[in-house]
PDB file of C-alpha atoms in Angstrom:
ATOM      1  CA  MET E   1     -29.920 -23.010  35.330  1.00 78.00           C
ATOM      2  CA  THR E   2     -31.576 -19.901  36.690  1.00 91.00           C
ATOM      3  CA  THR E   3     -34.785 -18.560  35.215  1.00 97.00           C
ATOM      4  CA  LEU E   4     -35.683 -14.896  34.703  1.00 98.00           C
ATOM      5  CA  SER E   5     -39.058 -13.199  34.993  1.00 98.00           C
ATOM      6  CA  ALA E   6     -39.471  -9.787  33.369  1.00 98.00           C
ATOM      7  CA  LEU E   7     -42.010  -7.609  35.189  1.00 98.00           C
ATOM      8  CA  THR E   8     -43.706  -4.410  34.085  1.00 98.00           C
ATOM      9  CA  LEU E   9     -46.633  -2.143  34.941  1.00 96.00           C
ATOM     10  CA  VAL E  10     -48.744  -0.352  32.369  1.00 96.00           C
ATOM     11  CA  ARG E  11     -51.371   2.346  32.476  1.00 93.00           C
ATOM     12  CA  ASN E  12     -52.674   3.544  29.109  1.00 92.00           C
ATOM     13  CA  ARG E  13     -49.326   3.126  27.338  1.00 93.00           C
ATOM     14  CA  GLN E  14     -49.981   0.440  24.770  1.00 95.00           C
ATOM     15  CA  ALA E  15     -47.367   1.788  22.323  1.00 94.00           C
ATOM     16  CA  HIS E  16     -44.643   1.758  24.982  1.00 95.00           C
ATOM     17  CA  LEU E  17     -45.627  -1.761  26.017  1.00 96.00           C
ATOM     18  CA  ASP E  18     -45.430  -2.951  22.402  1.00 95.00           C
ATOM     19  CA  ARG E  19     -41.824  -1.766  22.140  1.00 95.00           C
ATOM     20  CA  LEU E  20     -40.894  -3.218  25.535  1.00 97.00           C
ATOM     21  CA  VAL E  21     -42.219  -6.592  24.386  1.00 97.00           C
ATOM     22  CA  GLU E  22     -40.406  -6.321  21.048  1.00 96.00           C
ATOM     23  CA  GLY E  23     -37.118  -5.655  22.837  1.00 96.00           C
ATOM     24  CA  LEU E  24     -37.596  -8.702  25.049  1.00 97.00           C
ATOM     25  CA  MET E  25     -38.367 -10.872  22.023  1.00 95.00           C
ATOM     26  CA  LEU E  26     -35.131  -9.715  20.335  1.00 93.00           C
ATOM     27  CA  SER E  27     -33.025 -10.553  23.389  1.00 95.00           C
ATOM     28  CA  ALA E  28     -30.136 -12.958  22.931  1.00 95.00           C
ATOM     29  CA  SER E  29     -31.806 -14.944  25.721  1.00 94.00           C
ATOM     30  CA  PRO E  30     -35.432 -13.849  26.127  1.00 96.00           C
ATOM     31  CA  PRO E  31     -37.021 -13.972  29.580  1.00 97.00           C
ATOM     32  CA  ASP E  32     -38.644 -17.187  30.760  1.00 97.00           C
ATOM     33  CA  GLU E  33     -41.862 -15.249  31.335  1.00 98.00           C
ATOM     34  CA  LEU E  34     -43.325 -11.754  31.269  1.00 98.00           C
ATOM     35  CA  ILE E  35     -45.636 -10.513  34.018  1.00 98.00           C
ATOM     36  CA  VAL E  36     -47.733  -7.435  33.173  1.00 98.00           C
ATOM     37  CA  VAL E  37     -49.777  -5.619  35.812  1.00 97.00           C
ATOM     38  CA  ASP E  38     -52.336  -3.656  33.807  1.00 96.00           C
ATOM     39  CA  MET E  39     -53.855  -0.522  35.352  1.00 93.00           C
ATOM     40  CA  SER E  40     -55.180   0.817  32.031  1.00 93.00           C
ATOM     41  CA  ASP E  41     -58.683   2.099  31.379  1.00 91.00           C
ATOM     42  CA  ALA E  42     -59.089  -0.638  28.739  1.00 92.00           C
ATOM     43  CA  PRO E  43     -57.199  -3.942  28.791  1.00 93.00           C
ATOM     44  CA  VAL E  44     -53.873  -3.979  26.961  1.00 95.00           C
ATOM     45  CA  ARG E  45     -53.322  -6.186  23.922  1.00 93.00           C
ATOM     46  CA  LEU E  46     -50.340  -8.475  23.416  1.00 93.00           C
ATOM     47  CA  PRO E  47     -49.399 -10.541  20.348  1.00 87.00           C
ATOM     48  CA  PRO E  48     -48.382 -14.210  20.622  1.00 88.00           C
ATOM     49  CA  LEU E  49     -44.908 -14.321  22.142  1.00 91.00           C
ATOM     50  CA  GLY E  50     -42.153 -16.884  22.353  1.00 90.00           C
ATOM     51  CA  PHE E  51     -42.425 -17.050  26.141  1.00 94.00           C
ATOM     52  CA  PRO E  52     -45.295 -17.257  28.650  1.00 96.00           C
ATOM     53  CA  VAL E  53     -47.120 -14.035  29.496  1.00 96.00           C
ATOM     54  CA  ARG E  54     -49.451 -13.313  32.373  1.00 96.00           C
ATOM     55  CA  VAL E  55     -51.503 -10.111  32.434  1.00 96.00           C
ATOM     56  CA  GLU E  56     -53.125  -9.217  35.746  1.00 96.00           C
ATOM     57  CA  ARG E  57     -55.614  -6.373  35.956  1.00 94.00           C
ATOM     58  CA  LEU E  58     -55.323  -3.977  38.900  1.00 91.00           C
ATOM     59  CA  ALA E  59     -58.306  -1.685  39.177  1.00 81.00           C
ATOM     60  CA  GLY E  60     -58.502   1.746  40.760  1.00 72.00           C
ATOM     61  CA  ASP E  61     -57.951   5.406  39.982  1.00 69.00           C
ATOM     62  CA  ALA E  62     -54.791   5.779  42.060  1.00 70.00           C
ATOM     63  CA  LEU E  63     -51.344   4.881  40.767  1.00 77.00           C
ATOM     64  CA  PRO E  64     -50.339   2.255  43.358  1.00 87.00           C
ATOM     65  CA  LEU E  65     -46.779   1.725  42.135  1.00 90.00           C
ATOM     66  CA  ALA E  66     -45.520  -0.082  45.247  1.00 92.00           C
ATOM     67  CA  ALA E  67     -48.505  -2.445  45.409  1.00 92.00           C
ATOM     68  CA  ALA E  68     -48.417  -3.087  41.658  1.00 94.00           C
ATOM     69  CA  ARG E  69     -44.730  -4.023  41.675  1.00 96.00           C
ATOM     70  CA  ASN E  70     -45.275  -6.304  44.651  1.00 96.00           C
ATOM     71  CA  LEU E  71     -48.163  -7.965  42.822  1.00 97.00           C
ATOM     72  CA  ALA E  72     -45.978  -8.541  39.767  1.00 98.00           C
ATOM     73  CA  ALA E  73     -43.282 -10.114  41.948  1.00 98.00           C
ATOM     74  CA  ALA E  74     -45.825 -12.332  43.702  1.00 98.00           C
ATOM     75  CA  LEU E  75     -47.016 -13.659  40.338  1.00 98.00           C
ATOM     76  CA  ALA E  76     -43.499 -14.349  39.055  1.00 98.00           C
ATOM     77  CA  SER E  77     -41.926 -17.800  39.103  1.00 97.00           C
ATOM     78  CA  GLY E  78     -38.380 -16.944  37.994  1.00 97.00           C
ATOM     79  CA  ASP E  79     -35.279 -17.102  40.183  1.00 97.00           C
ATOM     80  CA  ILE E  80     -34.349 -13.631  38.918  1.00 98.00           C
ATOM     81  CA  LEU E  81     -36.736 -10.666  38.791  1.00 98.00           C
ATOM     82  CA  LEU E  82     -36.078  -7.998  36.155  1.00 98.00           C
ATOM     83  CA  PHE E  83     -38.275  -4.974  36.864  1.00 98.00           C
ATOM     84  CA  LEU E  84     -38.800  -2.708  33.863  1.00 98.00           C
ATOM     85  CA  ASP E  85     -40.928   0.404  33.618  1.00 97.00           C
ATOM     86  CA  VAL E  86     -43.166   0.153  30.579  1.00 97.00           C
ATOM     87  CA  ASP E  87     -41.213   2.877  28.775  1.00 95.00           C
ATOM     88  CA  CYS E  88     -38.063   0.708  28.737  1.00 97.00           C
ATOM     89  CA  ILE E  89     -36.598  -1.243  25.820  1.00 98.00           C
ATOM     90  CA  VAL E  90     -33.893  -3.740  26.763  1.00 98.00           C
ATOM     91  CA  SER E  91     -30.826  -4.183  24.608  1.00 97.00           C
ATOM     92  CA  SER E  92     -30.169  -7.737  23.475  1.00 97.00           C
ATOM     93  CA  ALA E  93     -27.653  -8.552  26.256  1.00 97.00           C
ATOM     94  CA  VAL E  94     -29.606  -7.329  29.287  1.00 98.00           C
ATOM     95  CA  CYS E  95     -31.371 -10.552  30.308  1.00 98.00           C
ATOM     96  CA  ASP E  96     -28.190 -12.629  29.962  1.00 97.00           C
ATOM     97  CA  ARG E  97     -26.187 -10.040  31.872  1.00 97.00           C
ATOM     98  CA  MET E  98     -28.584  -9.842  34.799  1.00 97.00           C
ATOM     99  CA  GLN E  99     -28.654 -13.625  35.130  1.00 97.00           C
ATOM    100  CA  ALA E 100     -24.876 -13.945  34.944  1.00 96.00           C
ATOM    101  CA  VAL E 101     -24.148 -11.313  37.577  1.00 96.00           C
ATOM    102  CA  LEU E 102     -26.864 -12.496  39.967  1.00 97.00           C
ATOM    103  CA  ALA E 103     -25.654 -16.071  39.671  1.00 95.00           C
ATOM    104  CA  GLU E 104     -22.403 -14.844  41.247  1.00 94.00           C
ATOM    105  CA  HIS E 105     -23.579 -12.054  43.569  1.00 95.00           C
ATOM    106  CA  ASP E 106     -26.523 -11.553  45.901  1.00 97.00           C
ATOM    107  CA  ALA E 107     -26.994  -7.929  44.924  1.00 98.00           C
ATOM    108  CA  VAL E 108     -29.331  -5.405  43.341  1.00 98.00           C
ATOM    109  CA  ILE E 109     -28.293  -4.436  39.819  1.00 98.00           C
ATOM    110  CA  CYS E 110     -29.281  -1.344  37.878  1.00 97.00           C
ATOM    111  CA  PRO E 111     -28.396  -1.604  34.181  1.00 97.00           C
ATOM    112  CA  GLU E 112     -27.421   1.646  32.552  1.00 96.00           C
ATOM    113  CA  VAL E 113     -30.362   3.541  31.075  1.00 96.00           C
ATOM    114  CA  LEU E 114     -29.871   5.571  27.907  1.00 96.00           C
ATOM    115  CA  TYR E 115     -32.556   8.206  27.392  1.00 94.00           C
ATOM    116  CA  LEU E 116     -34.047   8.619  23.941  1.00 94.00           C
ATOM    117  CA  PRO E 117     -35.207  11.973  22.558  1.00 90.00           C
ATOM    118  CA  ALA E 118     -38.630  12.362  20.989  1.00 87.00           C
ATOM    119  CA  GLY E 119     -38.831  10.607  17.641  1.00 85.00           C
ATOM    120  CA  ALA E 120     -35.933   8.215  18.257  1.00 88.00           C
ATOM    121  CA  VAL E 121     -38.222   5.166  18.224  1.00 89.00           C
ATOM    122  CA  ARG E 122     -39.396   5.069  14.623  1.00 87.00           C
ATOM    123  CA  PRO E 123     -42.043   2.888  12.972  1.00 88.00           C
ATOM    124  CA  GLY E 124     -40.808  -0.501  11.885  1.00 88.00           C
ATOM    125  CA  PRO E 125     -38.487  -3.040  13.499  1.00 90.00           C
ATOM    126  CA  LEU E 126     -36.292  -1.899  16.355  1.00 91.00           C
ATOM    127  CA  SER E 127     -32.639  -1.176  15.589  1.00 92.00           C
ATOM    128  CA  GLU E 128     -30.366  -1.487  18.608  1.00 93.00           C
ATOM    129  CA  VAL E 129     -27.629   0.317  16.664  1.00 94.00           C
ATOM    130  CA  ASP E 130     -29.900   3.321  16.067  1.00 93.00           C
ATOM    131  CA  LEU E 131     -31.155   3.355  19.660  1.00 94.00           C
ATOM    132  CA  SER E 132     -27.587   3.232  20.984  1.00 94.00           C
ATOM    133  CA  ALA E 133     -26.601   6.153  18.756  1.00 94.00           C
ATOM    134  CA  ALA E 134     -29.568   8.244  19.883  1.00 93.00           C
ATOM    135  CA  GLY E 135     -29.509   7.383  23.594  1.00 93.00           C
ATOM    136  CA  ARG E 136     -27.981   9.741  26.138  1.00 93.00           C
ATOM    137  CA  PRO E 137     -26.643   8.720  29.570  1.00 93.00           C
ATOM    138  CA  HIS E 138     -28.255  10.152  32.674  1.00 89.00           C
ATOM    139  CA  PRO E 139     -26.281  13.201  33.861  1.00 86.00           C
ATOM    140  CA  VAL E 140     -26.137  12.285  37.571  1.00 85.00           C
ATOM    141  CA  ARG E 141     -25.876   8.479  37.520  1.00 86.00           C
ATOM    142  CA  PRO E 142     -22.345   7.328  36.646  1.00 87.00           C
ATOM    143  CA  PHE E 143     -21.969   3.928  34.979  1.00 93.00           C
ATOM    144  CA  PRO E 144     -18.814   2.057  33.982  1.00 93.00           C
ATOM    145  CA  ARG E 145     -18.228   1.451  30.283  1.00 91.00           C
ATOM    146  CA  GLU E 146     -18.230  -2.282  30.962  1.00 93.00           C
ATOM    147  CA  GLY E 147     -18.676  -4.473  34.014  1.00 95.00           C
ATOM    148  CA  GLU E 148     -20.216  -3.471  37.321  1.00 96.00           C
ATOM    149  CA  SER E 149     -19.294  -0.791  39.836  1.00 96.00           C
ATOM    150  CA  PRO E 150     -20.623  -0.543  43.407  1.00 96.00           C
ATOM    151  CA  GLU E 151     -22.772   2.522  44.135  1.00 96.00           C
ATOM    152  CA  GLY E 152     -22.649   3.745  47.725  1.00 94.00           C
ATOM    153  CA  ASN E 153     -25.475   6.290  47.514  1.00 94.00           C
ATOM    154  CA  PRO E 154     -28.798   4.473  48.049  1.00 94.00           C
ATOM    155  CA  GLY E 155     -30.626   7.576  46.847  1.00 92.00           C
ATOM    156  CA  LEU E 156     -29.362   6.802  43.324  1.00 93.00           C
ATOM    157  CA  PHE E 157     -31.269   3.532  43.187  1.00 94.00           C
ATOM    158  CA  TRP E 158     -34.315   3.898  41.000  1.00 86.00           C
ATOM    159  CA  SER E 159     -36.928   1.457  39.910  1.00 93.00           C
ATOM    160  CA  LEU E 160     -36.928   2.283  36.200  1.00 95.00           C
ATOM    161  CA  ALA E 161     -34.891  -0.877  35.528  1.00 98.00           C
ATOM    162  CA  PHE E 162     -33.335  -3.189  38.108  1.00 98.00           C
ATOM    163  CA  ALA E 163     -32.834  -6.858  38.814  1.00 98.00           C
ATOM    164  CA  LEU E 164     -32.327  -9.029  41.875  1.00 98.00           C
ATOM    165  CA  ARG E 165     -32.927 -12.560  43.057  1.00 98.00           C
ATOM    166  CA  ARG E 166     -36.558 -13.302  43.829  1.00 97.00           C
ATOM    167  CA  SER E 167     -35.540 -14.597  47.278  1.00 97.00           C
ATOM    168  CA  THR E 168     -33.747 -11.317  47.964  1.00 98.00           C
ATOM    169  CA  PHE E 169     -36.779  -9.258  46.979  1.00 98.00           C
ATOM    170  CA  HIS E 170     -38.890 -11.207  49.467  1.00 96.00           C
ATOM    171  CA  ARG E 171     -36.197 -10.909  52.140  1.00 96.00           C
ATOM    172  CA  LEU E 172     -36.299  -7.136  51.698  1.00 97.00           C
ATOM    173  CA  GLY E 173     -40.071  -7.217  52.090  1.00 96.00           C
ATOM    174  CA  GLY E 174     -40.697  -5.798  48.624  1.00 97.00           C
ATOM    175  CA  PHE E 175     -41.876  -2.224  48.180  1.00 97.00           C
ATOM    176  CA  ASP E 176     -43.545  -0.524  51.147  1.00 96.00           C
ATOM    177  CA  GLU E 177     -47.211  -0.258  50.186  1.00 94.00           C
ATOM    178  CA  THR E 178     -47.845   2.572  52.638  1.00 94.00           C
ATOM    179  CA  TYR E 179     -46.374   4.743  49.864  1.00 93.00           C
ATOM    180  CA  VAL E 180     -49.488   5.320  47.780  1.00 88.00           C
ATOM    181  CA  GLY E 181     -49.241   6.833  44.339  1.00 83.00           C
ATOM    182  CA  TYR E 182     -46.151   8.417  42.849  1.00 86.00           C
ATOM    183  CA  GLY E 183     -42.920   9.228  44.631  1.00 88.00           C
ATOM    184  CA  ALA E 184     -40.287   7.944  47.102  1.00 93.00           C
ATOM    185  CA  GLU E 185     -41.325   4.287  47.140  1.00 94.00           C
ATOM    186  CA  ASP E 186     -38.203   3.354  45.175  1.00 94.00           C
ATOM    187  CA  THR E 187     -35.903   5.531  47.285  1.00 96.00           C
ATOM    188  CA  ASP E 188     -37.297   3.818  50.367  1.00 97.00           C
ATOM    189  CA  LEU E 189     -36.373   0.438  48.858  1.00 97.00           C
ATOM    190  CA  GLY E 190     -32.913   1.782  48.056  1.00 97.00           C
ATOM    191  CA  PHE E 191     -32.402   2.690  51.698  1.00 97.00           C
ATOM    192  CA  ARG E 192     -33.576  -0.741  52.821  1.00 97.00           C
ATOM    193  CA  ILE E 193     -31.168  -2.340  50.340  1.00 98.00           C
ATOM    194  CA  ALA E 194     -28.349  -0.397  52.028  1.00 97.00           C
ATOM    195  CA  ARG E 195     -29.585  -1.244  55.529  1.00 97.00           C
ATOM    196  CA  GLU E 196     -29.603  -4.931  54.584  1.00 96.00           C
ATOM    197  CA  GLY E 197     -25.958  -4.644  53.490  1.00 96.00           C
ATOM    198  CA  LEU E 198     -26.749  -5.690  49.920  1.00 97.00           C
ATOM    199  CA  PRO E 199     -24.441  -4.382  47.190  1.00 97.00           C
ATOM    200  CA  LEU E 200     -26.035  -1.931  44.774  1.00 97.00           C
ATOM    201  CA  LEU E 201     -24.275  -2.461  41.453  1.00 97.00           C
ATOM    202  CA  PHE E 202     -24.411  -0.194  38.413  1.00 97.00           C
ATOM    203  CA  ALA E 203     -23.846  -2.286  35.279  1.00 97.00           C
ATOM    204  CA  GLY E 204     -22.444  -0.775  32.087  1.00 96.00           C
ATOM    205  CA  GLY E 205     -22.234  -2.199  28.598  1.00 95.00           C
ATOM    206  CA  ALA E 206     -25.744  -3.684  28.362  1.00 96.00           C
ATOM    207  CA  PRO E 207     -28.100  -0.707  28.296  1.00 96.00           C
ATOM    208  CA  VAL E 208     -31.804  -0.258  28.647  1.00 97.00           C
ATOM    209  CA  PHE E 209     -33.306   2.431  26.424  1.00 97.00           C
ATOM    210  CA  HIS E 210     -35.884   4.817  27.891  1.00 96.00           C
ATOM    211  CA  GLN E 211     -38.651   5.774  25.478  1.00 95.00           C
ATOM    212  CA  HIS E 212     -39.477   9.462  25.436  1.00 89.00           C
ATOM    213  CA  HIS E 213     -42.765  10.690  26.888  1.00 86.00           C
ATOM    214  CA  ASP E 214     -44.140  13.892  28.321  1.00 84.00           C
ATOM    215  CA  GLY E 215     -42.738  14.739  31.739  1.00 85.00           C
ATOM    216  CA  TYR E 216     -43.059  17.423  34.384  1.00 90.00           C
ATOM    217  CA  ASP E 217     -40.426  18.972  36.651  1.00 91.00           C
ATOM    218  CA  PRO E 218     -41.555  19.084  39.353  1.00 93.00           C
ATOM    219  CA  PRO E 219     -44.301  16.499  38.710  1.00 94.00           C
ATOM    220  CA  LEU E 220     -47.075  18.697  40.049  1.00 96.00           C
ATOM    221  CA  GLN E 221     -49.745  16.426  38.602  1.00 93.00           C
ATOM    222  CA  HIS E 222     -48.841  14.080  41.501  1.00 92.00           C
ATOM    223  CA  PHE E 223     -48.622  16.879  44.084  1.00 95.00           C
ATOM    224  CA  ARG E 224     -50.665  15.385  46.940  1.00 95.00           C
ATOM    225  CA  ALA E 225     -49.100  11.934  46.599  1.00 93.00           C
ATOM    226  CA  LEU E 226     -45.602  13.410  46.503  1.00 95.00           C
ATOM    227  CA  ILE E 227     -46.154  15.361  49.698  1.00 97.00           C
ATOM    228  CA  ALA E 228     -47.701  12.419  51.546  1.00 95.00           C
ATOM    229  CA  ASN E 229     -44.923  10.086  50.443  1.00 95.00           C
ATOM    230  CA  ALA E 230     -42.186  12.591  51.290  1.00 97.00           C
ATOM    231  CA  LYS E 231     -43.577  12.861  54.822  1.00 97.00           C
ATOM    232  CA  ARG E 232     -43.798   9.076  55.085  1.00 96.00           C
ATOM    233  CA  PHE E 233     -40.159   8.752  54.006  1.00 97.00           C
ATOM    234  CA  HIS E 234     -38.993  11.431  56.445  1.00 97.00           C
ATOM    235  CA  ALA E 235     -40.783   9.680  59.305  1.00 96.00           C
ATOM    236  CA  ALA E 236     -38.970   6.444  58.429  1.00 96.00           C
ATOM    237  CA  TRP E 237     -35.473   7.756  57.626  1.00 97.00           C
ATOM    238  CA  SER E 238     -35.238  11.266  59.192  1.00 96.00           C
ATOM    239  CA  ILE E 239     -34.199  12.832  55.895  1.00 95.00           C
ATOM    240  CA  TRP E 240     -36.239  14.321  53.078  1.00 96.00           C
ATOM    241  CA  PRO E 241     -36.368  12.615  49.680  1.00 94.00           C
ATOM    242  CA  MET E 242     -36.980  14.394  46.367  1.00 93.00           C
ATOM    243  CA  ASP E 243     -35.401  17.548  47.774  1.00 93.00           C
ATOM    244  CA  GLY E 244     -35.126  19.215  44.369  1.00 93.00           C
ATOM    245  CA  TRP E 245     -38.855  18.847  43.781  1.00 95.00           C
ATOM    246  CA  LEU E 246     -39.680  19.994  47.311  1.00 96.00           C
ATOM    247  CA  THR E 247     -37.497  23.077  46.829  1.00 96.00           C
ATOM    248  CA  ALA E 248     -39.319  23.911  43.592  1.00 96.00           C
ATOM    249  CA  MET E 249     -42.702  23.467  45.290  1.00 96.00           C
ATOM    250  CA  ALA E 250     -41.634  25.722  48.154  1.00 96.00           C
ATOM    251  CA  ASP E 251     -40.434  28.358  45.675  1.00 96.00           C
ATOM    252  CA  LEU E 252     -43.901  28.283  44.065  1.00 96.00           C
ATOM    253  CA  GLY E 253     -45.508  28.855  47.456  1.00 96.00           C
ATOM    254  CA  LEU E 254     -47.218  25.458  47.438  1.00 97.00           C
ATOM    255  CA  VAL E 255     -45.607  24.199  50.648  1.00 97.00           C
ATOM    256  CA  ASP E 256     -43.807  25.382  53.742  1.00 96.00           C
ATOM    257  CA  TRP E 257     -40.767  23.138  54.069  1.00 94.00           C
ATOM    258  CA  SER E 258     -38.194  23.021  56.841  1.00 92.00           C
ATOM    259  CA  SER E 259     -35.741  20.463  58.171  1.00 89.00           C
ATOM    260  CA  ASP E 260     -38.440  18.812  60.265  1.00 90.00           C
ATOM    261  CA  ASP E 261     -41.799  19.681  58.693  1.00 94.00           C
ATOM    262  CA  LEU E 262     -43.616  19.863  55.369  1.00 97.00           C
ATOM    263  CA  ILE E 263     -46.974  21.651  55.244  1.00 96.00           C
ATOM    264  CA  ILE E 264     -49.233  22.142  52.232  1.00 97.00           C
ATOM    265  CA  ARG E 265     -50.215  25.777  51.696  1.00 97.00           C
ATOM    266  CA  ARG E 266     -52.259  25.262  48.530  1.00 97.00           C
ATOM    267  CA  ASP E 267     -52.604  22.971  45.529  1.00 97.00           C
ATOM    268  CA  PRO E 268     -50.958  23.861  42.225  1.00 97.00           C
ATOM    269  CA  THR E 269     -53.124  25.564  39.635  1.00 97.00           C
ATOM    270  CA  PRO E 270     -53.677  24.038  36.182  1.00 96.00           C
ATOM    271  CA  ALA E 271     -51.458  26.778  34.779  1.00 96.00           C
ATOM    272  CA  GLU E 272     -48.632  25.893  37.182  1.00 95.00           C
ATOM    273  CA  ILE E 273     -48.892  22.231  36.266  1.00 96.00           C
ATOM    274  CA  ALA E 274     -48.782  23.105  32.568  1.00 94.00           C
ATOM    275  CA  ALA E 275     -45.763  25.375  33.120  1.00 93.00           C
ATOM    276  CA  ALA E 276     -43.868  22.472  34.736  1.00 93.00           C
ATOM    277  CA  ARG E 277     -44.041  20.414  31.531  1.00 90.00           C
ATOM    278  CA  LYS E 278     -40.555  19.596  30.303  1.00 85.00           C
ATOM    279  CA  ASP E 279     -39.219  20.672  26.934  1.00 80.00           C
ATOM    280  CA  PRO E 280     -39.871  17.720  24.571  1.00 74.00           C
ATOM    281  CA  ALA E 281     -36.271  18.064  23.359  1.00 71.00           C
ATOM    282  CA  ASN E 282     -35.037  17.140  26.846  1.00 73.00           C
ATOM    283  CA  PRO E 283     -34.970  13.325  27.216  1.00 71.00           C
ATOM    284  CA  PHE E 284     -34.414  13.360  30.983  1.00 70.00           C
TER     285      PHE E 284
END
């Protein structure tokens, strides 16, 4: 019998973490453990749960996503690793589904993510029926209605929610910690998944719900990290990641960007960052 470790990172999002935990507790088969890497200003709080929980503090002002995910994996004991961003709520079948598929296939699985508009997560107990009715599929990531379909574009892998065997994660070398802060560390892993010849499977019928929060397009609040990580990715793979964001930054006059170089001209102003904030009605 395989065991499953759920892994998440949190930074000052106690309310999102509470709902993530509630979803796991309502699973048809809850995880065998939950690993939380806490980068918050004050330690997070968790109620007594029906499965073991380990909270590990990771100090620092940066947002070391690659290092934090690797730390969570290193602390996990399960045969299966289910990575969840803290703004995720699993539907009741997700844990079972990930275990069943990975028992048969050495692969990386992305469950479908349904995006919730603001206000969809109401006070009181979670209702999977209500979340399913409110959730919207991502416009550029196609999922089957049921079952799994292979995805040939490694650029469509994203770390919001995915599962794989723990041994496979270590064989891949985990996330590349030379990506510091926000951006491209998950695309880099997607490319290494493809280079390894591992199937990337998109799984429909057992969704993860994404809780709404403020977002920016492009995410100019992470400007310096995005540029550094884009250059790191280009040096490794000879193509540019996050091309839509880079185009937007070039159009603002923040960077000079060509097929072989990316140069910072200036940092975004507070007004430009504020203008990039997404419409709260847009869940994506």
